[in-house]
Amino acid sequence: MCGIVGYIGQRQAYPILIKGLHRLEYRGYDSAGIALINPAGELGVFKTKGKVADLEALVANRDVSGTVGIGHTRWATHGEPNDANAHPHYSQTKNLALIHNGIIENYAVIKNELKGHGYNFRSETDTEVLVQFIEYVKSSGNLDLFHAVQVALSQVVGAYAIAVIDKNNPDCIVAARKSSPLVIGIGEGEYFLGSDASPIIEYTDQVVYLEDEQVALISRSHGLDVRNLSDVEQTPEVKTLQLSLSQLEKGGYPHFMLKEINEQPDTLVNCISGRIDPAGTDVILSGVINNKEKFLNAKRIIMVACGTSWHAGMIGKYLIEDLCRIPVDVEYASEFRYRNPVLGKGDIVIAISQSGETADTLAAIQEARKAGAFVYGICNAVGSSIARATHSGSYIHVGPEIGVASTKAFTGQVMVLSMLALTLGKLKGTIKKGEYRDLIKDLISIPTKMKQVLLLDPLIDEMSKIFTYAHNFLYLGRGYNYPAAMEGALKLKEISYIHAEGYPAAEMKHGPIALVDAEMPVVVLATADRIYEKTVSNIQEIKARKGKVIAVVTEGDTVASSLADYVIAVPPTNERFTALVTAIPLQLLAYHIAVNKGKDVDQPRNLAKSVTVE
Ligand code: M6R
């Protein structure tokens, strides 16, 4: 939810911190700050409401020298976005400065205690409470910073990734994590810290992912020492990053979102490579094959996810029930974790998450594991917390997604779920041989079809101008088109701030039709499928109320097209995979409307890329 960076070594820390913060800005962007210890031994904190660019302007004429420093880009949880609530936070004596990603749930109790000891507070944040608490533990127990952090964190309830520096010991950074990600990059006599590897990749490809409740002492002179909260030494596993710098840049596109929309034909080729044999006769999703017995004996499958990943899960449900005849429930992870679901051995929980760090999904996994279910992850971020918390799983392999609105991750998730359904359907014998081959053929044709759909961009851009100032939108679809409609509505609302709802087309007449008038644009997914005629009837119902219909149809369509006000035609696709193709015009429509409105497409207000808090 927030982005944290750190550096200690021989170079100037400031340029490394600022570049890192720009890379992490997708995680949160309502305020930004840095703390540095300068050569004179002074600990300076510079922070401001706004983006990293505002921070750069703030420090333009200030002394930002120093070879040890930490930086933060914030997504507010406790206290509104303002200068005081921005991180880093000083301790009472200003000897310590700390940055934090997560939530300290028992901060109010600790704050009261500290007030009793004469501490006062400059901000409304839980983070300031933590740094003051560390200082209190340090001075009252006569401890060094590392041990004070261990003791303080043992008393903290909540989630954290933190980095702390101490004016009186400029030779080290202390970092720790629980339920929020933290990566340490190892260079030659220097160390880097990041919420993910993006601020680190151009300096080193050697990294350590800290585990929950591990505390790291990162010392310029003594190297890296990782221990748990009880001071037991841990052996960090050094991994080599599989990430390139070009994947983190815009590559000539005005926005990451547009780049990521256009990447989809390639990212899906990446996603299926090695999983569908080159002759197109077989799909082998190794995670399913390796856990064959569990999948074959599954009584039911429960998908847990949030947002776009939840929509992908809905498509997964339709696919698995349709092709494998196993009952599937799809749950919002945030509901699942608290509602005492009936769950046990023989159930498979599939957790879907692009970032692999979503707090609710992670907690749902823990609940599922406790209940004895087998947990399978579908993630994009390699080595992420969810990837590590699950028993097994499949990566979607679509590369880093930087735009806050998920695009290529959605199609990657749907692709993996399609391959999962085909692998399992074949194992169970619920798909006929001929149909299996036809479906594979369809699946491998998707990237080519996506390329064709991307050529519609100028048409969709023109169309977007008509709807830029609409106040509401409805998105309708039946069958596989229903979750795709919900995803289209989510894309529009999150980046253009236009209110949009996705509905099953037939459900419209049970309420939402009351909203339809000449001012209401209705996007109807009316591609050729088993229930096309029924969808056409829904279009007629909208037209009878003078609604403006934008129909997404199959090339060659005549009936829906003749009724609709605007038509987007996509290549014919098996209905089971149609969401992979219709996703693109819906993403482009949302994108262009948001650009027309002058909105910040990659970093929409109030959102963050990875929701590591409840
Ligand atoms: O990283 P995850 O897939 O777990 O994230 C889940 C949602 O937060 C995410 O899909 C969110 O809804 C996106 N902003 C949608 O575009």
XYZ file of C-alpha atoms and ligand atoms in Angstrom:
630
model
C 0.000 0.000 0.000
C 2.944 2.281 0.624
C 6.322 2.044 -1.042
C 9.526 1.907 0.955
C 13.140 2.218 -0.170
C 16.498 2.339 1.535
C 20.192 2.554 0.753
C 23.435 2.143 2.662
C 26.859 2.021 1.036
C 29.476 4.336 -0.441
C 27.308 6.193 -2.992
C 25.097 9.205 -2.409
C 21.776 7.803 -1.231
C 19.477 10.597 -2.456
C 19.414 9.820 -6.219
C 18.915 6.107 -5.462
C 16.062 6.845 -3.066
C 14.291 9.239 -5.432
C 14.556 6.908 -8.413
C 13.302 4.060 -6.235
C 10.370 6.117 -4.998
C 9.364 6.917 -8.583
C 9.342 3.183 -9.301
C 7.276 2.458 -6.218
C 4.883 5.346 -6.635
C 2.271 2.985 -8.032
C 1.892 1.592 -4.493
C 0.717 4.863 -3.010
C 1.092 8.482 -4.003
C -0.538 10.876 -1.583
C 2.677 11.965 0.122
C 6.385 11.238 -0.030
C 9.471 11.667 2.094
C 13.083 10.752 2.757
C 15.435 10.659 5.729
C 19.218 10.903 5.359
C 22.165 11.062 7.721
C 24.564 13.649 6.291
C 28.387 13.596 6.613
C 28.125 15.883 9.669
C 26.045 13.199 11.385
C 22.738 15.103 11.217
C 19.559 13.143 10.595
C 17.362 15.144 8.211
C 13.771 14.317 7.322
C 12.222 15.903 4.211
C 8.597 15.124 3.464
C 5.546 16.577 1.834
C 1.980 15.937 0.826
C 1.786 15.055 -2.875
C 3.877 13.002 -5.226
C 7.555 12.203 -5.448
C 7.942 15.148 -7.869
C 6.687 17.449 -5.082
C 9.304 15.998 -2.764
C 12.008 16.685 -5.374
C 10.829 20.293 -5.607
C 10.869 20.587 -1.814
C 14.491 19.491 -1.473
C 15.754 21.316 -4.570
C 18.010 23.677 -2.569
C 18.539 21.574 0.544
C 21.448 19.480 1.734
C 20.518 15.930 0.823
C 24.005 14.487 1.051
C 24.631 11.209 2.829
C 25.358 7.587 2.109
C 22.591 6.123 4.250
C 18.926 6.935 3.814
C 15.345 5.721 3.640
C 12.365 6.878 1.561
C 8.611 6.421 1.492
C 5.646 7.019 -0.773
C 2.352 6.866 1.104
C -1.202 5.646 0.749
C -2.952 7.071 3.789
C -4.474 4.761 6.393
C -4.238 6.688 9.687
C -4.588 10.410 9.195
C -5.279 12.383 6.043
C -2.556 12.931 3.464
C -0.645 15.999 4.713
C 2.930 16.989 5.487
C 2.758 15.938 9.132
C 1.360 12.492 8.422
C 3.855 11.805 5.621
C 6.736 9.422 6.401
C 9.514 9.213 7.581
C 8.588 9.942 11.180
C 11.063 11.123 13.748
C 11.163 9.741 17.258
C 10.725 12.139 20.189
C 14.452 13.028 20.372
C 14.761 13.101 16.569
C 17.535 10.528 16.881
C 15.538 7.902 14.943
C 13.583 8.093 11.695
C 11.275 5.337 10.480
C 9.217 4.447 7.402
C 6.390 1.925 7.469
C 4.062 0.051 5.145
C 1.153 -1.623 6.948
C -1.072 -0.958 9.955
C -0.283 -1.124 13.657
C -3.617 -2.224 15.062
C -2.850 -1.660 18.753
C -1.307 1.757 18.174
C -3.901 3.573 20.321
C -3.038 1.546 23.429
C 0.694 2.037 22.896
C 0.196 5.739 22.213
C -1.627 6.214 25.505
C 1.106 4.406 27.373
C 3.758 6.567 25.725
C 1.838 9.735 26.534
C 1.997 8.607 30.157
C 5.781 8.554 29.802
C 5.830 12.125 28.501
C 5.890 11.421 24.758
C 4.022 13.787 22.470
C 3.015 13.310 18.876
C 3.335 15.436 15.784
C 1.052 13.350 13.515
C -2.074 11.190 13.589
C -0.294 8.112 12.301
C 0.218 4.670 13.771
C 3.751 4.857 12.334
C 4.837 7.688 14.573
C 3.624 5.632 17.536
C 5.884 2.798 16.412
C 9.042 4.891 16.117
C 8.376 6.531 19.485
C 7.781 3.109 20.995
C 11.070 1.809 19.580
C 12.862 4.784 21.076
C 11.143 4.252 24.411
C 12.122 0.554 24.453
C 15.658 1.445 23.374
C 16.267 4.048 26.066
C 14.342 2.400 28.913
C 15.973 -0.992 28.257
C 19.375 0.447 27.341
C 19.302 -1.532 24.099
C 20.846 -0.978 20.685
C 18.479 -0.179 17.821
C 18.341 -3.729 16.470
C 17.296 -5.277 19.784
C 14.916 -2.412 20.541
C 13.160 -3.072 17.217
C 12.861 -6.784 18.048
C 11.385 -6.065 21.482
C 9.011 -3.371 20.228
C 7.760 -5.481 17.327
C 7.065 -8.406 19.673
C 4.447 -6.190 21.303
C 2.907 -4.881 18.143
C -0.286 -6.278 16.604
C -0.707 -5.700 12.902
C 1.212 -5.613 9.658
C 4.475 -3.917 8.938
C 7.423 -3.530 6.659
C 9.701 -0.972 8.287
C 13.119 0.590 7.939
C 14.693 2.640 10.742
C 17.863 4.695 10.880
C 19.647 6.028 13.959
C 21.574 9.314 13.993
C 23.962 7.821 16.550
C 24.749 4.806 14.403
C 24.971 5.912 10.756
C 26.552 2.604 9.840
C 23.316 0.635 9.681
C 19.658 0.354 8.713
C 17.331 -1.919 10.671
C 14.481 -3.414 8.638
C 11.699 -5.852 9.484
C 8.534 -7.295 8.011
C 5.274 -8.974 8.878
C 2.537 -9.379 6.242
C 3.949 -6.525 4.120
C 6.674 -7.184 1.582
C 10.317 -6.209 1.924
C 13.254 -7.051 -0.333
C 16.940 -6.479 0.446
C 19.299 -6.047 -2.521
C 22.898 -7.104 -1.966
C 25.601 -5.187 -3.855
C 29.380 -4.846 -3.431
C 29.693 -3.291 0.015
C 26.264 -1.739 -0.331
C 22.655 -2.706 0.346
C 19.317 -1.617 -1.049
C 15.823 -1.954 0.339
C 12.527 -1.981 -1.508
C 8.880 -2.956 -1.132
C 9.569 -4.838 -4.326
C 12.627 -5.339 -6.488
C 11.923 -2.417 -8.851
C 14.123 0.123 -7.004
C 16.921 -2.446 -6.757
C 17.173 -4.091 -10.172
C 19.541 -1.620 -11.807
C 22.146 -2.024 -9.044
C 22.096 -5.737 -8.275
C 20.175 -8.895 -9.118
C 21.017 -10.581 -5.782
C 18.160 -10.245 -3.321
C 16.786 -11.596 -0.071
C 13.016 -11.570 0.538
C 12.535 -11.099 4.268
C 10.084 -13.513 5.872
C 7.398 -12.626 8.410
C 8.744 -11.535 11.793
C 12.323 -11.369 10.577
C 14.451 -8.368 11.509
C 17.512 -7.472 9.440
C 20.530 -5.534 10.617
C 22.017 -4.103 7.432
C 25.446 -2.783 8.250
C 27.943 -1.102 5.940
C 30.861 -2.646 7.825
C 29.423 -5.956 9.102
C 27.085 -7.012 6.314
C 23.660 -8.556 6.713
C 22.429 -10.213 9.911
C 18.869 -11.591 9.877
C 17.170 -12.762 13.065
C 13.647 -13.442 14.237
C 11.872 -11.489 16.962
C 13.333 -13.849 19.579
C 16.870 -13.073 18.331
C 17.398 -16.505 16.772
C 19.730 -16.244 13.756
C 18.072 -16.945 10.390
C 19.809 -18.022 7.204
C 18.655 -15.709 4.439
C 18.169 -17.304 1.039
C 19.821 -15.171 -1.646
C 17.848 -15.265 -4.900
C 18.692 -14.017 -8.385
C 16.106 -11.607 -9.833
C 14.467 -12.466 -13.137
C 13.455 -8.916 -14.037
C 14.719 -6.455 -16.596
C 14.807 -2.695 -16.391
C 12.927 -2.253 -19.681
C 9.944 -4.053 -18.149
C 9.655 -1.217 -15.668
C 9.619 1.607 -18.209
C 6.884 3.083 -20.412
C 8.588 2.189 -23.684
C 7.261 5.226 -25.569
C 3.642 4.950 -24.387
C 2.095 7.949 -22.597
C 0.880 5.735 -19.765
C 1.784 2.357 -18.290
C -1.854 1.325 -18.642
C -1.798 1.813 -22.417
C 1.520 -0.010 -22.653
C 0.127 -2.884 -20.621
C -3.067 -3.085 -22.694
C -0.953 -3.306 -25.836
C 1.373 -5.893 -24.361
C -1.392 -8.449 -23.930
C -0.852 -10.470 -27.119
C 2.766 -10.986 -26.022
C 2.092 -11.521 -22.338
C -0.400 -14.257 -23.155
C 2.118 -15.972 -25.436
C 4.473 -15.906 -22.459
C 1.750 -17.242 -20.202
C 0.978 -20.262 -22.384
C 4.508 -21.039 -23.475
C 5.739 -24.334 -22.128
C 2.209 -25.176 -21.058
C 0.533 -25.818 -24.381
C 2.543 -28.115 -26.611
C 3.737 -26.536 -29.856
C 1.456 -28.770 -31.941
C -1.494 -27.451 -29.971
C -2.760 -30.835 -28.930
C -2.239 -30.792 -25.182
C -2.270 -28.424 -22.215
C -0.096 -29.239 -19.261
C -0.396 -26.976 -16.259
C 2.236 -28.581 -14.073
C 0.761 -27.311 -10.794
C -2.371 -29.353 -11.529
C -0.497 -32.410 -12.775
C 1.787 -32.360 -9.713
C -1.252 -32.327 -7.442
C -3.341 -34.605 -9.604
C -4.902 -36.652 -6.787
C -5.968 -33.581 -4.870
C -7.619 -32.040 -7.918
C -9.256 -35.316 -8.970
C -10.692 -35.881 -5.497
C -11.732 -32.293 -4.865
C -15.264 -32.069 -3.492
C -15.374 -28.437 -4.450
C -13.171 -25.504 -5.289
C -13.357 -22.089 -3.651
C -11.777 -19.097 -5.362
C -10.677 -16.274 -3.062
C -9.613 -12.930 -4.485
C -10.345 -9.202 -4.601
C -11.240 -6.710 -7.331
C -10.169 -7.661 -10.822
C -8.751 -10.959 -9.574
C -12.205 -11.784 -8.186
C -13.682 -11.181 -11.642
C -11.106 -13.554 -13.102
C -12.159 -16.042 -10.408
C -15.778 -15.775 -11.569
C -14.704 -16.697 -15.086
C -12.688 -19.546 -13.557
C -15.852 -20.796 -11.839
C -17.788 -20.826 -15.104
C -14.916 -22.658 -16.830
C -14.329 -25.295 -14.156
C -18.007 -26.041 -13.588
C -18.600 -26.143 -17.340
C -15.576 -28.256 -18.285
C -14.698 -30.224 -15.137
C -18.075 -30.618 -13.390
C -16.691 -29.626 -9.986
C -18.727 -27.132 -7.932
C -16.917 -23.814 -7.519
C -17.655 -20.927 -5.145
C -16.103 -17.520 -5.647
C -15.550 -15.477 -2.514
C -14.330 -11.989 -1.772
C -11.261 -12.728 0.338
C -12.277 -9.994 2.792
C -15.602 -11.751 3.491
C -14.233 -15.262 3.451
C -11.615 -14.555 6.129
C -14.173 -13.409 8.688
C -17.354 -15.311 7.963
C -16.505 -18.754 9.343
C -16.979 -20.652 6.059
C -17.587 -24.400 5.938
C -14.250 -25.694 4.795
C -12.019 -28.695 5.273
C -9.885 -31.471 3.843
C -10.923 -32.302 0.304
C -11.605 -28.649 -0.523
C -9.286 -26.767 -2.816
C -8.932 -23.043 -2.330
C -7.574 -21.144 -5.311
C -6.181 -17.743 -4.306
C -5.852 -15.313 -7.199
C -3.722 -12.190 -6.877
C -1.665 -10.155 -9.320
C 0.550 -8.590 -6.675
C 0.630 -11.621 -4.412
C 0.561 -9.181 -1.492
C -3.143 -8.399 -0.999
C -3.725 -8.549 2.768
C -7.270 -9.954 2.592
C -6.289 -12.698 0.163
C -3.282 -13.603 2.261
C -5.448 -13.838 5.382
C -8.016 -15.964 3.507
C -5.200 -18.357 2.576
C -4.204 -18.644 6.218
C -7.817 -19.435 7.186
C -8.022 -22.057 4.444
C -4.760 -23.681 5.507
C -5.912 -23.759 9.125
C -9.078 -25.565 8.045
C -7.007 -28.207 6.231
C -7.800 -27.166 2.662
C -5.251 -27.469 -0.122
C -4.375 -23.946 -1.289
C -3.354 -23.209 -4.855
C -2.113 -19.749 -5.860
C -2.421 -17.906 -9.151
C -0.049 -14.946 -8.930
C 1.960 -12.648 -11.134
C 4.634 -11.407 -8.727
C 7.245 -14.133 -8.424
C 8.318 -14.847 -4.844
C 5.462 -12.746 -3.436
C 3.906 -13.468 -0.044
C 0.886 -15.254 -1.554
C 3.071 -17.323 -3.859
C 4.993 -18.435 -0.800
C 1.973 -18.953 1.453
C 0.197 -21.381 -0.876
C 0.865 -25.128 -1.169
C 1.346 -24.966 -4.914
C 0.308 -22.790 -7.813
C 0.894 -21.261 -11.217
C 2.410 -17.947 -12.157
C 0.710 -15.977 -14.902
C 4.038 -14.681 -16.275
C 2.784 -11.385 -17.705
C 5.629 -9.222 -16.371
C 5.371 -6.348 -13.902
C 2.047 -4.489 -14.025
C 2.594 -0.871 -12.998
C -0.704 0.848 -13.953
C -3.004 0.688 -10.944
C -5.876 -0.512 -13.140
C -5.225 -4.164 -13.793
C -5.264 -5.124 -17.485
C -2.701 -7.688 -18.611
C -2.853 -9.412 -15.222
C -6.598 -9.980 -15.703
C -6.132 -11.673 -19.062
C -3.170 -13.631 -17.675
C -5.300 -14.867 -14.778
C -8.129 -15.869 -17.108
C -5.638 -17.644 -19.359
C -4.179 -19.652 -16.467
C -7.686 -20.533 -15.257
C -8.578 -21.657 -18.784
C -5.503 -23.892 -18.901
C -6.315 -25.185 -15.427
C -9.859 -26.105 -16.501
C -8.589 -27.831 -19.639
C -5.871 -29.767 -17.775
C -8.313 -30.862 -15.103
C -11.143 -31.600 -17.532
C -8.849 -33.895 -19.459
C -7.681 -35.649 -16.273
C -11.278 -36.126 -15.140
C -12.470 -37.170 -18.568
C -15.195 -34.532 -18.543
C -14.129 -33.005 -21.856
C -14.522 -34.991 -25.059
C -11.299 -35.486 -27.035
C -12.425 -33.505 -30.074
C -13.738 -30.639 -27.980
C -10.491 -30.584 -25.979
C -8.456 -30.093 -29.151
C -10.843 -27.445 -30.487
C -10.643 -25.532 -27.223
C -6.842 -25.630 -27.239
C -6.843 -24.383 -30.811
C -9.093 -21.530 -29.730
C -6.917 -20.708 -26.775
C -3.724 -20.445 -28.808
C -5.452 -18.184 -31.322
C -6.269 -15.609 -28.628
C -3.049 -13.536 -28.892
C -3.597 -13.107 -32.655
C -7.213 -12.082 -32.062
C -6.087 -9.611 -29.426
C -3.767 -8.019 -31.981
C -6.750 -7.572 -34.319
C -8.812 -6.002 -31.546
C -6.022 -3.588 -30.648
C -6.375 -2.183 -34.192
C -9.795 -0.875 -33.119
C -8.107 1.647 -30.840
C -8.786 4.712 -33.086
C -12.486 3.756 -33.328
C -12.762 3.355 -29.561
C -10.894 6.608 -28.985
C -13.456 8.419 -31.192
C -16.344 6.688 -29.416
C -14.926 7.628 -26.017
C -15.342 11.328 -26.835
C -19.117 10.905 -26.984
C -19.230 9.483 -23.462
C -16.543 11.466 -21.668
C -19.038 13.469 -19.639
C -21.520 10.678 -18.845
C -22.301 10.417 -15.135
C -23.192 6.735 -15.080
C -22.609 3.625 -17.143
C -24.154 0.165 -17.113
C -22.254 -2.886 -18.350
C -24.325 -5.965 -19.128
C -23.577 -9.517 -20.153
C -24.841 -13.059 -19.737
C -22.882 -16.247 -19.046
C -19.156 -15.735 -19.517
C -19.906 -12.163 -20.531
C -21.284 -11.322 -17.087
C -17.967 -11.317 -15.156
C -16.389 -9.611 -18.178
C -19.044 -6.859 -17.867
C -18.227 -6.405 -14.164
C -14.560 -6.082 -15.013
C -15.334 -3.488 -17.732
C -17.321 -1.431 -15.202
C -14.531 -1.627 -12.619
C -11.988 -0.381 -15.177
C -14.132 2.631 -16.024
C -14.965 3.636 -12.471
C -11.471 3.336 -11.070
C -9.706 5.510 -13.617
C -12.406 7.922 -14.894
C -14.395 8.236 -11.626
C -17.617 7.684 -13.568
C -20.085 5.571 -11.645
C -20.413 2.232 -13.462
C -22.100 -1.068 -12.603
C -21.676 -4.488 -14.150
C -24.808 -6.645 -14.128
C -26.059 -9.943 -15.514
C -28.058 -8.656 -18.502
C -31.294 -10.389 -17.483
C -31.081 -9.081 -13.940
C -31.421 -5.567 -15.308
C -35.190 -5.763 -15.363
C -35.231 -6.524 -11.638
C -34.097 -3.033 -10.721
C -31.356 -1.309 -12.706
C -33.643 -0.745 -15.703
C -35.195 2.059 -13.651
C -31.963 3.977 -14.273
C -32.152 3.727 -18.056
C -33.041 6.877 -19.969
C -31.607 8.780 -22.919
C -28.645 9.845 -20.762
C -27.588 6.333 -19.805
C -24.834 4.619 -21.825
C -25.150 0.837 -21.606
C -22.289 -1.362 -22.762
C -23.740 -4.738 -23.745
C -21.487 -7.715 -24.367
C -23.472 -9.444 -27.085
C -20.958 -11.806 -28.654
C -22.123 -14.979 -30.407
C -22.869 -17.576 -27.735
C -25.590 -19.965 -26.575
C -27.690 -17.128 -25.198
C -27.078 -14.463 -27.807
C -30.802 -14.085 -28.619
C -31.602 -13.481 -24.952
C -28.989 -10.728 -24.829
C -30.512 -9.189 -27.959
C -33.863 -9.031 -26.107
C -32.130 -7.105 -23.323
C -30.772 -4.635 -25.879
C -34.320 -4.146 -27.121
C -35.493 -3.442 -23.592
C -32.818 -0.754 -23.222
C -33.628 0.792 -26.590
C -37.333 0.898 -25.669
C -36.259 3.192 -22.780
C -34.041 5.278 -25.070
C -30.777 4.107 -23.463
C -27.607 4.500 -25.558
C -26.278 1.043 -26.392
C -22.623 0.340 -27.106
C -22.642 -3.276 -28.231
C -19.557 -5.475 -28.281
C -20.448 -8.084 -30.886
C -18.816 -10.799 -32.957
C -17.589 -9.799 -36.438
C -20.357 -10.430 -38.966
C -23.094 -9.770 -36.407
C -26.218 -8.139 -37.793
C -29.050 -8.310 -35.250
C -27.524 -6.723 -32.131
C -25.544 -4.357 -34.352
C -28.690 -3.051 -36.029
C -30.241 -2.225 -32.647
C -27.170 -0.690 -31.008
C -26.127 2.953 -31.262
C -22.429 2.090 -31.379
C -20.789 -1.196 -32.314
C -17.420 -2.744 -31.545
C -16.884 -6.014 -33.445
C -14.357 -8.571 -32.207
C -13.167 -11.775 -33.937
C -15.241 -14.937 -33.342
C -14.030 -16.803 -30.246
C -15.292 -19.786 -28.310
C -17.606 -18.281 -25.696
C -15.527 -19.771 -22.883
C -12.571 -17.599 -23.839
C -14.430 -14.577 -25.143
C -13.562 -12.449 -22.068
C -9.924 -12.560 -23.163
C -10.867 -10.769 -26.365
C -13.624 -8.429 -25.138
C -11.426 -7.262 -22.254
C -9.402 -5.149 -24.671
C -12.103 -2.803 -26.025
C -13.447 -2.345 -22.491
C -9.984 -1.471 -21.200
C -9.428 0.931 -24.117
C -12.807 2.611 -23.651
C -12.091 3.225 -19.960
C -8.571 4.404 -20.770
C -9.626 6.953 -23.405
C -12.499 8.322 -21.342
C -10.132 8.847 -18.398
C -7.531 10.524 -20.634
C -10.236 12.771 -22.155
C -11.197 13.806 -18.635
C -7.579 14.605 -17.816
C -7.422 12.011 -15.062
C -4.253 10.423 -13.734
C -4.705 7.093 -15.475
C -1.795 5.217 -13.927
C -2.311 6.516 -10.414
C -6.019 7.142 -9.889
C -7.091 8.967 -6.742
C -7.497 7.017 -3.500
C -6.183 3.787 -5.007
C -2.935 1.880 -4.785
C -1.593 -1.008 -6.754
C -1.122 -3.411 -3.961
C -3.535 -3.379 -1.039
C -1.447 -4.670 1.832
C -3.834 -3.382 4.498
C -7.322 -4.572 5.395
O -2.937 -7.786 -6.494
P -4.330 -8.337 -6.459
O -4.723 -9.012 -7.714
O -4.568 -9.211 -5.259
O -5.250 -7.065 -6.278
C -6.634 -7.163 -6.122
C -7.309 -5.842 -6.351
O -6.859 -4.905 -5.422
C -7.056 -5.311 -7.766
O -7.459 -6.214 -8.732
C -7.811 -3.976 -7.981
O -9.181 -4.201 -7.982
C -7.331 -3.327 -9.283
N -7.078 -1.934 -9.080
C -8.298 -3.457 -10.388
O -7.908 -2.810 -11.543
